Amino acid sequence: MKKLLILTVSIFTVSACHSIDATQSAANSNIQYLDLSEPAKKSLFENYWQVKYRKEPRYPRAAALNGISGCTELAVGINTEGKVSHYKVIKSYPAGVFDQNAIEAILAWRYTPTATNQNLQPVLTTLQLDFMVSDVKNSAEATAICTKTNTSAVGSGV
């Protein structure tokens, strides 16, 4: 009986930890973001924030072993501290393969305000992280899909 009770409490605790929604919409937060996520406004991002620290994402082992390339596009909110405070996967190819590694990387990124951003204006933008290697099964398809959607000089890489 004790084991069952401990197991139940443990499962409840683990479930509660995972119920926090890290992809919480920026619109539901108290932060007033300047929305620069539209393609026509993306170049304005550089007027507000510059990458201070960028962690490159790890290439998933399973994707490497299976010869898969791809990309993940994320909507991200940069807060007044220059940290990614909100994110949401917008698009990924192949679906879900690179998402977790892309998220782990962007959460470690740090931004510094530009000289024109003295008020530390929070900003919404999009980033695309590319996971490309040569001589893979889906090279042509991944290049076509990821190149077509990659409109972000701020977040392209790997």
PDB file of C-alpha atoms in Angstrom:
ATOM      1  CA  MET A   1       0.000   0.000   0.000  1.00  0.00           C
ATOM      2  CA  LYS A   2       2.843   2.397   0.859  1.00  0.00           C
ATOM      3  CA  LYS A   3       4.502   1.675  -2.482  1.00  0.00           C
ATOM      4  CA  LEU A   4       1.266   2.424  -4.330  1.00  0.00           C
ATOM      5  CA  LEU A   5       0.817   5.694  -2.439  1.00  0.00           C
ATOM      6  CA  ILE A   6       4.421   6.754  -3.101  1.00  0.00           C
ATOM      7  CA  LEU A   7       4.093   5.830  -6.774  1.00  0.00           C
ATOM      8  CA  THR A   8       0.839   7.796  -7.079  1.00  0.00           C
ATOM      9  CA  VAL A   9       2.337  10.869  -5.414  1.00  0.00           C
ATOM     10  CA  SER A  10       5.449  10.601  -7.609  1.00  0.00           C
ATOM     11  CA  ILE A  11       3.397  10.369 -10.800  1.00  0.00           C
ATOM     12  CA  PHE A  12       1.259  13.345  -9.716  1.00  0.00           C
ATOM     13  CA  THR A  13       4.369  15.404  -8.937  1.00  0.00           C
ATOM     14  CA  VAL A  14       5.993  14.571 -12.272  1.00  0.00           C
ATOM     15  CA  SER A  15       2.748  15.349 -14.108  1.00  0.00           C
ATOM     16  CA  ALA A  16       2.458  18.690 -12.351  1.00  0.00           C
ATOM     17  CA  CYS A  17       6.006  19.604 -13.374  1.00  0.00           C
ATOM     18  CA  HIS A  18       5.254  18.834 -17.002  1.00  0.00           C
ATOM     19  CA  SER A  19       1.958  20.697 -17.020  1.00  0.00           C
ATOM     20  CA  ILE A  20       3.688  24.079 -17.119  1.00  0.00           C
ATOM     21  CA  ASP A  21       3.155  25.411 -20.626  1.00  0.00           C
ATOM     22  CA  ALA A  22       6.496  26.764 -21.835  1.00  0.00           C
ATOM     23  CA  THR A  23       4.887  27.676 -25.136  1.00  0.00           C
ATOM     24  CA  GLN A  24       2.551  30.072 -23.384  1.00  0.00           C
ATOM     25  CA  SER A  25       1.358  32.681 -25.804  1.00  0.00           C
ATOM     26  CA  ALA A  26       3.071  36.031 -25.513  1.00  0.00           C
ATOM     27  CA  ALA A  27      -0.322  37.624 -25.984  1.00  0.00           C
ATOM     28  CA  ASN A  28      -1.419  36.141 -22.640  1.00  0.00           C
ATOM     29  CA  SER A  29       1.532  37.569 -20.702  1.00  0.00           C
ATOM     30  CA  ASN A  30       1.862  40.985 -19.103  1.00  0.00           C
ATOM     31  CA  ILE A  31       4.794  41.894 -21.337  1.00  0.00           C
ATOM     32  CA  GLN A  32       3.976  44.382 -24.098  1.00  0.00           C
ATOM     33  CA  TYR A  33       5.886  42.968 -27.061  1.00  0.00           C
ATOM     34  CA  LEU A  34       6.589  44.852 -30.261  1.00  0.00           C
ATOM     35  CA  ASP A  35       5.537  42.405 -32.974  1.00  0.00           C
ATOM     36  CA  LEU A  36       8.260  42.122 -35.601  1.00  0.00           C
ATOM     37  CA  SER A  37       7.353  38.609 -36.676  1.00  0.00           C
ATOM     38  CA  GLU A  38       5.872  39.551 -40.053  1.00  0.00           C
ATOM     39  CA  PRO A  39       8.312  39.149 -42.954  1.00  0.00           C
ATOM     40  CA  ALA A  40       8.102  42.866 -43.825  1.00  0.00           C
ATOM     41  CA  LYS A  41       9.147  43.826 -40.267  1.00  0.00           C
ATOM     42  CA  LYS A  42      11.821  41.170 -39.573  1.00  0.00           C
ATOM     43  CA  SER A  43      14.724  43.406 -40.544  1.00  0.00           C
ATOM     44  CA  LEU A  44      13.677  45.878 -37.816  1.00  0.00           C
ATOM     45  CA  PHE A  45      14.657  43.370 -35.123  1.00  0.00           C
ATOM     46  CA  GLU A  46      18.303  44.426 -35.467  1.00  0.00           C
ATOM     47  CA  ASN A  47      17.288  47.933 -34.327  1.00  0.00           C
ATOM     48  CA  TYR A  48      16.298  46.528 -30.920  1.00  0.00           C
ATOM     49  CA  TRP A  49      18.414  43.507 -30.014  1.00  0.00           C
ATOM     50  CA  GLN A  50      21.681  41.833 -31.018  1.00  0.00           C
ATOM     51  CA  VAL A  51      22.730  38.295 -30.205  1.00  0.00           C
ATOM     52  CA  LYS A  52      25.175  38.388 -27.294  1.00  0.00           C
ATOM     53  CA  TYR A  53      25.428  34.623 -26.754  1.00  0.00           C
ATOM     54  CA  ARG A  54      24.288  31.945 -29.146  1.00  0.00           C
ATOM     55  CA  LYS A  55      24.282  28.259 -28.296  1.00  0.00           C
ATOM     56  CA  GLU A  56      24.319  26.067 -31.364  1.00  0.00           C
ATOM     57  CA  PRO A  57      21.723  23.290 -31.265  1.00  0.00           C
ATOM     58  CA  ARG A  58      22.790  19.672 -30.960  1.00  0.00           C
ATOM     59  CA  TYR A  59      22.091  17.528 -33.996  1.00  0.00           C
ATOM     60  CA  PRO A  60      19.772  14.740 -32.831  1.00  0.00           C
ATOM     61  CA  ARG A  61      21.564  11.409 -32.834  1.00  0.00           C
ATOM     62  CA  ALA A  62      18.595   9.566 -34.363  1.00  0.00           C
ATOM     63  CA  ALA A  63      18.429  12.081 -37.230  1.00  0.00           C
ATOM     64  CA  ALA A  64      22.150  11.684 -37.881  1.00  0.00           C
ATOM     65  CA  LEU A  65      21.956   7.875 -37.815  1.00  0.00           C
ATOM     66  CA  ASN A  66      18.942   7.907 -40.142  1.00  0.00           C
ATOM     67  CA  GLY A  67      20.455  10.468 -42.534  1.00  0.00           C
ATOM     68  CA  ILE A  68      17.879  13.212 -42.013  1.00  0.00           C
ATOM     69  CA  SER A  69      18.258  16.977 -42.482  1.00  0.00           C
ATOM     70  CA  GLY A  70      15.619  19.579 -41.679  1.00  0.00           C
ATOM     71  CA  CYS A  71      14.697  22.779 -39.875  1.00  0.00           C
ATOM     72  CA  THR A  72      12.541  24.242 -37.114  1.00  0.00           C
ATOM     73  CA  GLU A  73      10.935  27.687 -37.275  1.00  0.00           C
ATOM     74  CA  LEU A  74       9.938  29.272 -33.967  1.00  0.00           C
ATOM     75  CA  ALA A  75       8.100  32.394 -32.895  1.00  0.00           C
ATOM     76  CA  VAL A  76      10.033  33.842 -29.956  1.00  0.00           C
ATOM     77  CA  GLY A  77       9.563  36.635 -27.469  1.00  0.00           C
ATOM     78  CA  ILE A  78      12.678  38.471 -26.300  1.00  0.00           C
ATOM     79  CA  ASN A  79      11.991  40.088 -22.907  1.00  0.00           C
ATOM     80  CA  THR A  80      13.512  43.183 -21.271  1.00  0.00           C
ATOM     81  CA  GLU A  81      16.403  41.078 -19.927  1.00  0.00           C
ATOM     82  CA  GLY A  82      17.405  39.906 -23.409  1.00  0.00           C
ATOM     83  CA  LYS A  83      16.190  36.357 -22.799  1.00  0.00           C
ATOM     84  CA  VAL A  84      13.746  34.211 -24.739  1.00  0.00           C
ATOM     85  CA  SER A  85      10.673  34.286 -22.522  1.00  0.00           C
ATOM     86  CA  HIS A  86       8.138  32.706 -24.874  1.00  0.00           C
ATOM     87  CA  TYR A  87       8.365  30.393 -27.843  1.00  0.00           C
ATOM     88  CA  LYS A  88       6.161  28.380 -30.121  1.00  0.00           C
ATOM     89  CA  VAL A  89       7.085  26.022 -32.932  1.00  0.00           C
ATOM     90  CA  ILE A  90       5.545  27.448 -36.091  1.00  0.00           C
ATOM     91  CA  LYS A  91       6.825  24.921 -38.565  1.00  0.00           C
ATOM     92  CA  SER A  92       9.239  22.032 -38.642  1.00  0.00           C
ATOM     93  CA  TYR A  93      10.538  19.618 -41.226  1.00  0.00           C
ATOM     94  CA  PRO A  94      10.377  16.711 -40.712  1.00  0.00           C
ATOM     95  CA  ALA A  95       7.684  17.364 -38.129  1.00  0.00           C
ATOM     96  CA  GLY A  96       9.015  17.133 -34.578  1.00  0.00           C
ATOM     97  CA  VAL A  97      12.459  15.720 -35.397  1.00  0.00           C
ATOM     98  CA  PHE A  98      14.529  18.808 -34.540  1.00  0.00           C
ATOM     99  CA  ASP A  99      12.090  20.826 -32.389  1.00  0.00           C
ATOM    100  CA  GLN A 100      13.360  19.925 -28.913  1.00  0.00           C
ATOM    101  CA  ASN A 101      16.999  20.567 -29.840  1.00  0.00           C
ATOM    102  CA  ALA A 102      16.085  23.903 -31.426  1.00  0.00           C
ATOM    103  CA  ILE A 103      14.105  24.935 -28.322  1.00  0.00           C
ATOM    104  CA  GLU A 104      16.915  23.955 -25.949  1.00  0.00           C
ATOM    105  CA  ALA A 105      19.342  26.047 -27.980  1.00  0.00           C
ATOM    106  CA  ILE A 106      17.242  29.224 -28.265  1.00  0.00           C
ATOM    107  CA  LEU A 107      16.398  29.180 -24.566  1.00  0.00           C
ATOM    108  CA  ALA A 108      20.124  29.587 -23.889  1.00  0.00           C
ATOM    109  CA  TRP A 109      20.521  32.510 -26.304  1.00  0.00           C
ATOM    110  CA  ARG A 110      21.078  35.941 -24.808  1.00  0.00           C
ATOM    111  CA  TYR A 111      20.511  39.289 -26.444  1.00  0.00           C
ATOM    112  CA  THR A 112      21.892  42.730 -25.720  1.00  0.00           C
ATOM    113  CA  PRO A 113      19.921  45.906 -26.478  1.00  0.00           C
ATOM    114  CA  THR A 114      21.144  48.158 -29.246  1.00  0.00           C
ATOM    115  CA  ALA A 115      22.000  51.801 -28.598  1.00  0.00           C
ATOM    116  CA  THR A 116      18.561  52.752 -29.954  1.00  0.00           C
ATOM    117  CA  ASN A 117      16.775  50.371 -27.573  1.00  0.00           C
ATOM    118  CA  GLN A 118      17.430  52.208 -24.301  1.00  0.00           C
ATOM    119  CA  ASN A 119      13.914  51.331 -23.088  1.00  0.00           C
ATOM    120  CA  LEU A 120      14.646  47.592 -23.455  1.00  0.00           C
ATOM    121  CA  GLN A 121      11.611  47.065 -25.682  1.00  0.00           C
ATOM    122  CA  PRO A 122      10.491  43.402 -25.666  1.00  0.00           C
ATOM    123  CA  VAL A 123      10.130  42.041 -29.187  1.00  0.00           C
ATOM    124  CA  LEU A 124       8.371  39.164 -30.940  1.00  0.00           C
ATOM    125  CA  THR A 125      10.184  37.706 -33.925  1.00  0.00           C
ATOM    126  CA  THR A 126      10.695  34.406 -35.694  1.00  0.00           C
ATOM    127  CA  LEU A 127      13.832  32.299 -35.885  1.00  0.00           C
ATOM    128  CA  GLN A 128      14.627  29.334 -38.061  1.00  0.00           C
ATOM    129  CA  LEU A 129      17.308  26.856 -37.114  1.00  0.00           C
ATOM    130  CA  ASP A 130      18.534  24.623 -39.905  1.00  0.00           C
ATOM    131  CA  PHE A 131      19.913  21.141 -39.314  1.00  0.00           C
ATOM    132  CA  MET A 132      21.652  20.319 -42.588  1.00  0.00           C
ATOM    133  CA  VAL A 133      24.312  17.806 -43.493  1.00  0.00           C
ATOM    134  CA  SER A 134      25.367  16.622 -46.915  1.00  0.00           C
ATOM    135  CA  ASP A 135      24.720  13.197 -48.384  1.00  0.00           C
ATOM    136  CA  VAL A 136      21.498  12.435 -46.515  1.00  0.00           C
ATOM    137  CA  LYS A 137      18.334  10.715 -47.697  1.00  0.00           C
ATOM    138  CA  ASN A 138      16.174  13.837 -47.742  1.00  0.00           C
ATOM    139  CA  SER A 139      18.811  16.397 -48.782  1.00  0.00           C
ATOM    140  CA  ALA A 140      16.985  17.814 -51.808  1.00  0.00           C
ATOM    141  CA  GLU A 141      13.620  17.977 -50.068  1.00  0.00           C
ATOM    142  CA  ALA A 142      15.053  19.478 -46.854  1.00  0.00           C
ATOM    143  CA  THR A 143      16.993  22.092 -48.801  1.00  0.00           C
ATOM    144  CA  ALA A 144      13.917  23.053 -50.825  1.00  0.00           C
ATOM    145  CA  ILE A 145      11.600  23.277 -47.812  1.00  0.00           C
ATOM    146  CA  CYS A 146      14.016  24.900 -45.382  1.00  0.00           C
ATOM    147  CA  THR A 147      15.483  27.377 -47.853  1.00  0.00           C
ATOM    148  CA  LYS A 148      12.012  28.469 -48.937  1.00  0.00           C
ATOM    149  CA  THR A 149      10.948  29.222 -45.353  1.00  0.00           C
ATOM    150  CA  ASN A 150      14.250  30.612 -44.074  1.00  0.00           C
ATOM    151  CA  THR A 151      13.656  34.357 -44.007  1.00  0.00           C
ATOM    152  CA  SER A 152      15.544  34.973 -40.767  1.00  0.00           C
ATOM    153  CA  ALA A 153      19.163  36.026 -40.817  1.00  0.00           C
ATOM    154  CA  VAL A 154      18.911  36.203 -37.011  1.00  0.00           C
ATOM    155  CA  GLY A 155      18.186  32.527 -36.513  1.00  0.00           C
ATOM    156  CA  SER A 156      19.537  30.515 -39.389  1.00  0.00           C
ATOM    157  CA  GLY A 157      22.335  28.215 -38.573  1.00  0.00           C
ATOM    158  CA  VAL A 158      23.946  24.830 -38.083  1.00  0.00           C
TER     159      VAL A 158
END
